[in-house]
Every structure is written in structure tokens, then in C-alpha cells.
PDB file of C-alpha atoms in Angstrom:
ATOM      1  CA  UNK A   1      45.955  51.559 -50.072  1.00 67.00           C
ATOM      2  CA  UNK A   2      43.414  49.123 -51.954  1.00 73.00           C
ATOM      3  CA  UNK A   3      41.148  48.608 -50.139  1.00 84.00           C
ATOM      4  CA  UNK A   4      39.072  51.160 -47.682  1.00 89.00           C
ATOM      5  CA  UNK A   5      39.792  50.726 -44.244  1.00 94.00           C
ATOM      6  CA  UNK A   6      37.782  51.920 -40.565  1.00 96.00           C
ATOM      7  CA  UNK A   7      39.889  54.783 -39.045  1.00 97.00           C
ATOM      8  CA  UNK A   8      39.773  55.777 -35.717  1.00 98.00           C
ATOM      9  CA  UNK A   9      41.131  57.770 -33.112  1.00 97.00           C
ATOM     10  CA  UNK A  10      41.346  59.922 -30.063  1.00 97.00           C
ATOM     11  CA  UNK A  11      41.755  63.472 -30.418  1.00 95.00           C
ATOM     12  CA  UNK A  12      43.555  65.741 -32.626  1.00 93.00           C
ATOM     13  CA  UNK A  13      47.079  65.594 -32.471  1.00 92.00           C
ATOM     14  CA  UNK A  14      48.737  69.925 -33.506  1.00 87.00           C
ATOM     15  CA  UNK A  15      51.616  69.553 -30.315  1.00 81.00           C
ATOM     16  CA  UNK A  16      52.201  71.463 -27.282  1.00 81.00           C
ATOM     17  CA  UNK A  17      49.604  74.534 -27.360  1.00 81.00           C
ATOM     18  CA  UNK A  18      46.842  72.528 -29.004  1.00 82.00           C
ATOM     19  CA  UNK A  19      43.885  72.384 -25.891  1.00 81.00           C
ATOM     20  CA  UNK A  20      43.835  68.749 -24.973  1.00 85.00           C
ATOM     21  CA  UNK A  21      46.750  67.540 -27.060  1.00 92.00           C
ATOM     22  CA  UNK A  22      47.790  63.718 -25.979  1.00 94.00           C
ATOM     23  CA  UNK A  23      51.374  65.288 -24.583  1.00 93.00           C
ATOM     24  CA  UNK A  24      51.932  62.765 -23.057  1.00 95.00           C
ATOM     25  CA  UNK A  25      52.806  60.564 -25.799  1.00 93.00           C
ATOM     26  CA  UNK A  26      56.007  62.495 -26.123  1.00 90.00           C
ATOM     27  CA  UNK A  27      56.959  61.371 -22.508  1.00 93.00           C
ATOM     28  CA  UNK A  28      56.238  57.484 -23.634  1.00 92.00           C
ATOM     29  CA  UNK A  29      58.707  58.317 -26.900  1.00 87.00           C
ATOM     30  CA  UNK A  30      61.492  59.490 -24.274  1.00 86.00           C
ATOM     31  CA  UNK A  31      63.685  61.058 -26.936  1.00 80.00           C
ATOM     32  CA  UNK A  32      67.328  61.351 -26.277  1.00 74.00           C
ATOM     33  CA  UNK A  33      66.415  65.568 -26.241  1.00 72.00           C
ATOM     34  CA  UNK A  34      63.951  64.904 -23.079  1.00 78.00           C
ATOM     35  CA  UNK A  35      64.990  64.666 -19.805  1.00 81.00           C
ATOM     36  CA  UNK A  36      61.724  62.378 -18.685  1.00 90.00           C
ATOM     37  CA  UNK A  37      61.639  61.130 -14.627  1.00 93.00           C
ATOM     38  CA  UNK A  38      59.899  58.372 -13.646  1.00 94.00           C
ATOM     39  CA  UNK A  39      57.339  59.946 -12.317  1.00 96.00           C
ATOM     40  CA  UNK A  40      56.298  62.188 -15.248  1.00 94.00           C
ATOM     41  CA  UNK A  41      57.047  58.608 -17.402  1.00 95.00           C
ATOM     42  CA  UNK A  42      54.191  57.349 -14.649  1.00 97.00           C
ATOM     43  CA  UNK A  43      52.347  59.739 -15.582  1.00 97.00           C
ATOM     44  CA  UNK A  44      52.361  59.347 -19.113  1.00 97.00           C
ATOM     45  CA  UNK A  45      51.439  55.549 -18.971  1.00 98.00           C
ATOM     46  CA  UNK A  46      48.733  55.865 -16.405  1.00 98.00           C
ATOM     47  CA  UNK A  47      47.109  58.841 -19.057  1.00 97.00           C
ATOM     48  CA  UNK A  48      48.011  57.095 -22.208  1.00 98.00           C
ATOM     49  CA  UNK A  49      45.987  53.783 -20.155  1.00 98.00           C
ATOM     50  CA  UNK A  50      43.107  55.242 -19.650  1.00 98.00           C
ATOM     51  CA  UNK A  51      42.586  56.290 -22.959  1.00 98.00           C
ATOM     52  CA  UNK A  52      43.030  52.439 -24.541  1.00 98.00           C
ATOM     53  CA  UNK A  53      40.524  51.240 -21.361  1.00 98.00           C
ATOM     54  CA  UNK A  54      37.881  53.485 -22.593  1.00 98.00           C
ATOM     55  CA  UNK A  55      38.494  52.890 -26.465  1.00 98.00           C
ATOM     56  CA  UNK A  56      39.322  50.394 -27.201  1.00 98.00           C
ATOM     57  CA  UNK A  57      35.834  48.248 -26.475  1.00 98.00           C
ATOM     58  CA  UNK A  58      34.667  51.625 -28.681  1.00 98.00           C
ATOM     59  CA  UNK A  59      36.208  50.608 -31.196  1.00 98.00           C
ATOM     60  CA  UNK A  60      35.952  46.754 -30.946  1.00 98.00           C
ATOM     61  CA  UNK A  61      32.342  46.704 -30.955  1.00 98.00           C
ATOM     62  CA  UNK A  62      31.991  49.422 -33.712  1.00 97.00           C
ATOM     63  CA  UNK A  63      33.871  46.836 -35.654  1.00 98.00           C
ATOM     64  CA  UNK A  64      31.667  43.986 -34.176  1.00 97.00           C
ATOM     65  CA  UNK A  65      34.366  41.890 -33.801  1.00 97.00           C
ATOM     66  CA  UNK A  66      34.766  39.297 -30.896  1.00 95.00           C
ATOM     67  CA  UNK A  67      38.235  38.025 -32.244  1.00 97.00           C
ATOM     68  CA  UNK A  68      40.476  41.178 -32.963  1.00 98.00           C
ATOM     69  CA  UNK A  69      44.113  40.415 -32.428  1.00 98.00           C
ATOM     70  CA  UNK A  70      45.724  44.106 -31.644  1.00 98.00           C
ATOM     71  CA  UNK A  71      48.812  45.226 -33.581  1.00 98.00           C
ATOM     72  CA  UNK A  72      51.339  47.754 -33.210  1.00 98.00           C
ATOM     73  CA  UNK A  73      53.551  50.320 -35.704  1.00 97.00           C
ATOM     74  CA  UNK A  74      56.687  50.314 -34.595  1.00 96.00           C
ATOM     75  CA  UNK A  75      59.048  52.961 -34.005  1.00 94.00           C
ATOM     76  CA  UNK A  76      61.165  53.843 -36.852  1.00 92.00           C
ATOM     77  CA  UNK A  77      64.896  52.272 -35.356  1.00 91.00           C
ATOM     78  CA  UNK A  78      64.887  49.129 -35.625  1.00 92.00           C
ATOM     79  CA  UNK A  79      64.044  47.612 -31.083  1.00 87.00           C
ATOM     80  CA  UNK A  80      68.227  47.353 -30.486  1.00 89.00           C
ATOM     81  CA  UNK A  81      68.567  51.161 -30.822  1.00 87.00           C
ATOM     82  CA  UNK A  82      66.043  52.336 -27.979  1.00 89.00           C
ATOM     83  CA  UNK A  83      65.710  51.815 -24.066  1.00 89.00           C
ATOM     84  CA  UNK A  84      62.666  49.731 -22.112  1.00 91.00           C
ATOM     85  CA  UNK A  85      61.689  53.587 -21.357  1.00 91.00           C
ATOM     86  CA  UNK A  86      61.742  54.311 -24.499  1.00 91.00           C
ATOM     87  CA  UNK A  87      59.221  51.640 -25.575  1.00 94.00           C
ATOM     88  CA  UNK A  88      56.677  52.725 -23.505  1.00 96.00           C
ATOM     89  CA  UNK A  89      53.828  52.977 -26.003  1.00 96.00           C
ATOM     90  CA  UNK A  90      54.062  49.152 -27.309  1.00 97.00           C
ATOM     91  CA  UNK A  91      54.540  48.348 -23.674  1.00 97.00           C
ATOM     92  CA  UNK A  92      51.466  50.423 -22.582  1.00 98.00           C
ATOM     93  CA  UNK A  93      49.169  48.995 -25.530  1.00 98.00           C
ATOM     94  CA  UNK A  94      50.470  45.124 -24.801  1.00 98.00           C
ATOM     95  CA  UNK A  95      49.226  45.840 -20.901  1.00 98.00           C
ATOM     96  CA  UNK A  96      45.868  47.392 -21.620  1.00 98.00           C
ATOM     97  CA  UNK A  97      44.737  44.261 -24.196  1.00 98.00           C
ATOM     98  CA  UNK A  98      46.000  41.442 -22.287  1.00 98.00           C
ATOM     99  CA  UNK A  99      43.776  43.090 -18.995  1.00 98.00           C
ATOM    100  CA  UNK A 100      40.731  43.495 -21.940  1.00 98.00           C
ATOM    101  CA  UNK A 101      40.890  39.752 -22.737  1.00 98.00           C
ATOM    102  CA  UNK A 102      41.925  41.006 -26.816  1.00 98.00           C
ATOM    103  CA  UNK A 103      44.522  39.093 -28.699  1.00 98.00           C
ATOM    104  CA  UNK A 104      48.312  40.275 -27.808  1.00 98.00           C
ATOM    105  CA  UNK A 105      50.104  40.474 -31.769  1.00 98.00           C
ATOM    106  CA  UNK A 106      52.175  44.192 -30.340  1.00 98.00           C
ATOM    107  CA  UNK A 107      54.950  41.834 -31.442  1.00 97.00           C
ATOM    108  CA  UNK A 108      53.680  41.176 -34.949  1.00 98.00           C
ATOM    109  CA  UNK A 109      55.822  43.725 -36.599  1.00 98.00           C
ATOM    110  CA  UNK A 110      59.549  44.337 -35.986  1.00 97.00           C
ATOM    111  CA  UNK A 111      61.105  46.680 -36.815  1.00 96.00           C
ATOM    112  CA  UNK A 112      64.881  45.518 -38.089  1.00 95.00           C
ATOM    113  CA  UNK A 113      66.342  47.976 -40.392  1.00 93.00           C
ATOM    114  CA  UNK A 114      66.143  52.326 -39.326  1.00 93.00           C
ATOM    115  CA  UNK A 115      63.643  54.118 -41.197  1.00 91.00           C
ATOM    116  CA  UNK A 116      63.723  58.019 -40.753  1.00 82.00           C
ATOM    117  CA  UNK A 117      62.134  59.460 -37.703  1.00 73.00           C
ATOM    118  CA  UNK A 118      59.765  61.666 -39.968  1.00 68.00           C
ATOM    119  CA  UNK A 119      58.677  63.793 -36.883  1.00 57.00           C
ATOM    120  CA  UNK A 120      62.032  64.604 -35.896  1.00 53.00           C
ATOM    121  CA  UNK A 121      62.906  67.590 -38.552  1.00 55.00           C
ATOM    122  CA  UNK A 122      66.283  68.976 -36.768  1.00 56.00           C
ATOM    123  CA  UNK A 123      69.085  66.725 -36.302  1.00 54.00           C
ATOM    124  CA  UNK A 124      69.467  66.539 -32.521  1.00 53.00           C
ATOM    125  CA  UNK A 125      72.189  66.075 -30.581  1.00 55.00           C
ATOM    126  CA  UNK A 126      73.313  62.220 -29.750  1.00 54.00           C
ATOM    127  CA  UNK A 127      70.814  60.752 -31.894  1.00 56.00           C
ATOM    128  CA  UNK A 128      71.817  59.433 -35.028  1.00 68.00           C
ATOM    129  CA  UNK A 129      68.092  59.219 -37.659  1.00 68.00           C
ATOM    130  CA  UNK A 130      69.400  57.536 -39.951  1.00 74.00           C
ATOM    131  CA  UNK A 131      67.240  55.315 -42.879  1.00 67.00           C
ATOM    132  CA  UNK A 132      64.979  56.088 -45.462  1.00 69.00           C
ATOM    133  CA  UNK A 133      61.995  58.332 -45.451  1.00 76.00           C
ATOM    134  CA  UNK A 134      58.873  56.722 -46.510  1.00 76.00           C
ATOM    135  CA  UNK A 135      57.658  54.961 -49.594  1.00 88.00           C
ATOM    136  CA  UNK A 136      55.728  52.313 -50.493  1.00 90.00           C
ATOM    137  CA  UNK A 137      56.473  49.096 -49.171  1.00 92.00           C
ATOM    138  CA  UNK A 138      59.097  50.345 -46.002  1.00 95.00           C
ATOM    139  CA  UNK A 139      56.926  48.405 -44.260  1.00 96.00           C
ATOM    140  CA  UNK A 140      57.856  44.977 -45.535  1.00 96.00           C
ATOM    141  CA  UNK A 141      61.414  45.778 -45.935  1.00 96.00           C
ATOM    142  CA  UNK A 142      62.722  47.351 -42.811  1.00 96.00           C
ATOM    143  CA  UNK A 143      60.465  45.294 -40.547  1.00 97.00           C
ATOM    144  CA  UNK A 144      59.481  41.509 -39.721  1.00 98.00           C
ATOM    145  CA  UNK A 145      55.905  40.012 -39.784  1.00 98.00           C
ATOM    146  CA  UNK A 146      55.102  37.563 -38.042  1.00 98.00           C
ATOM    147  CA  UNK A 147      52.956  34.540 -39.765  1.00 98.00           C
ATOM    148  CA  UNK A 148      50.271  34.526 -37.148  1.00 98.00           C
ATOM    149  CA  UNK A 149      48.921  37.843 -38.784  1.00 98.00           C
ATOM    150  CA  UNK A 150      47.405  35.686 -41.338  1.00 98.00           C
ATOM    151  CA  UNK A 151      43.750  35.069 -41.131  1.00 98.00           C
ATOM    152  CA  UNK A 152      43.117  37.177 -37.827  1.00 98.00           C
ATOM    153  CA  UNK A 153      41.088  40.631 -38.111  1.00 98.00           C
ATOM    154  CA  UNK A 154      44.011  43.346 -37.265  1.00 98.00           C
ATOM    155  CA  UNK A 155      43.274  46.547 -35.581  1.00 98.00           C
ATOM    156  CA  UNK A 156      47.185  48.352 -36.095  1.00 98.00           C
ATOM    157  CA  UNK A 157      47.514  51.645 -32.943  1.00 98.00           C
ATOM    158  CA  UNK A 158      49.886  54.362 -33.598  1.00 97.00           C
ATOM    159  CA  UNK A 159      50.699  56.850 -31.546  1.00 96.00           C
ATOM    160  CA  UNK A 160      49.833  59.496 -33.868  1.00 94.00           C
ATOM    161  CA  UNK A 161      47.982  59.309 -37.846  1.00 95.00           C
ATOM    162  CA  UNK A 162      49.262  62.239 -40.017  1.00 91.00           C
ATOM    163  CA  UNK A 163      47.582  61.936 -43.385  1.00 88.00           C
ATOM    164  CA  UNK A 164      50.595  62.828 -45.780  1.00 81.00           C
ATOM    165  CA  UNK A 165      53.089  60.824 -44.273  1.00 82.00           C
ATOM    166  CA  UNK A 166      52.007  56.997 -45.956  1.00 91.00           C
ATOM    167  CA  UNK A 167      53.632  54.829 -42.371  1.00 93.00           C
ATOM    168  CA  UNK A 168      50.003  53.850 -40.920  1.00 96.00           C
ATOM    169  CA  UNK A 169      48.935  53.174 -44.718  1.00 96.00           C
ATOM    170  CA  UNK A 170      52.202  51.237 -45.534  1.00 96.00           C
ATOM    171  CA  UNK A 171      51.636  48.670 -42.470  1.00 97.00           C
ATOM    172  CA  UNK A 172      47.906  48.574 -42.610  1.00 97.00           C
ATOM    173  CA  UNK A 173      48.664  46.663 -46.252  1.00 97.00           C
ATOM    174  CA  UNK A 174      51.818  44.704 -45.573  1.00 97.00           C
ATOM    175  CA  UNK A 175      49.503  43.086 -42.814  1.00 98.00           C
ATOM    176  CA  UNK A 176      46.789  42.196 -45.557  1.00 97.00           C
ATOM    177  CA  UNK A 177      49.307  41.064 -47.803  1.00 97.00           C
ATOM    178  CA  UNK A 178      50.715  38.935 -44.964  1.00 97.00           C
ATOM    179  CA  UNK A 179      47.553  37.137 -44.765  1.00 98.00           C
ATOM    180  CA  UNK A 180      44.945  39.630 -42.541  1.00 98.00           C
ATOM    181  CA  UNK A 181      41.463  38.487 -42.501  1.00 97.00           C
ATOM    182  CA  UNK A 182      41.315  42.470 -41.764  1.00 97.00           C
ATOM    183  CA  UNK A 183      42.534  45.184 -40.555  1.00 98.00           C
ATOM    184  CA  UNK A 184      41.207  48.498 -38.737  1.00 98.00           C
ATOM    185  CA  UNK A 185      43.076  51.715 -37.691  1.00 98.00           C
ATOM    186  CA  UNK A 186      43.054  53.719 -34.512  1.00 98.00           C
ATOM    187  CA  UNK A 187      45.009  56.448 -32.982  1.00 98.00           C
ATOM    188  CA  UNK A 188      45.656  58.098 -30.386  1.00 97.00           C
ATOM    189  CA  UNK A 189      45.868  61.322 -32.331  1.00 95.00           C
ATOM    190  CA  UNK A 190      45.269  62.783 -35.764  1.00 95.00           C
ATOM    191  CA  UNK A 191      47.072  65.218 -36.898  1.00 92.00           C
ATOM    192  CA  UNK A 192      45.857  69.327 -37.509  1.00 85.00           C
ATOM    193  CA  UNK A 193      47.344  69.804 -40.908  1.00 70.00           C
ATOM    194  CA  UNK A 194      47.985  73.774 -41.074  1.00 59.00           C
ATOM    195  CA  UNK A 195      47.932  75.769 -44.212  1.00 47.00           C
TER     196      UNK A 195
END
């Protein structure tokens, strides 16, 4: 990062046993090793939407920006690798952004080349965890970033922020390099590091 960025998060993230852990995020990812029902997915969407409805206006007010464009950090694989029920995080953000009257930039960053899924430590049957681990410039190398970013005040949203991974920082820098006027960051969960 070449400059300081304002960051916000809803709650701590530390695994299913942590009190108030945003476990609905597992359902929104809907990875193949889970067998979530339609009801599980609907409940997760509602829980996430209710958080965004409250948090996004607070973030916007804190930033003091009336014309805020909301972008989403894409999943680690190219979109063609996911079905619609695995893209529910972005779809929910898009819905709430439009409901709140914010500028919809949820399709401004589109992954075209697979990267490693950093939260999956073990091989998983039926899932090829191909691609590179995070490195400086990975967002530009593996994503198309819309020219519409230029001159916009951006709020970049991700599901989970982990300080040591640097995916979010790289995406922020990519947006700034593309001409964003400003970038702030918001995550649902801020990973609690265990030592």
C-alpha cells in the first residue's frame, strides 16, 4: 500500500466456535464440501443483508462521501467456475447497494484467472485449488478492472479480512492505480489471529 486507507469491519472472525462469528459467510460461499439447503442459503442472505442495511450507511456517513461507489473483492476463481448459488455474497451486496441508493460497482472487478483459495488449507474432493497464492500485483494480473473506477470514491467490500493475506490491500492498490479518487475498505469479519 502506498497510502493509508480507512478500514471498517462488522465483527471478529475466528471460526465457527467464536461467539458472534459470522457463520453465515460459510453458507454464502457454498463451497462443494457443504450441502446447504435452499433454506440455509435464504437465511444467510437475510442475515447478511440485515447487516449491510445498518453498516453501509454508517460507513458512508463516517467517510462523509455522498456519492459512494461500492465494489466487491471477487472470489478466488474466475466467475465461470461458480454457479449462482456460490456468488451470493456479491449478489446480496448488489441488491443492498441498489436499495440504499449507492452506486453499484459490484461488477467493476471481475476475476478472469484462477488464484489459490487461501481459506482452504486441505485438498477437497471435486475442487481444484489451482492458481497462484497472493503476490503484489495479483489483482491486475488476474482481474479485469472497469475504467468506470476512474475518479470514483470507492468502498471495497470483502467477506473476511486477514491481515497476513494481503489480497484486500492488493485490490485497493489496483483500484487506486486505475484512477479511483479514494478507496475505503469494509469487511464483515476481521480475522482474529491465533498465536
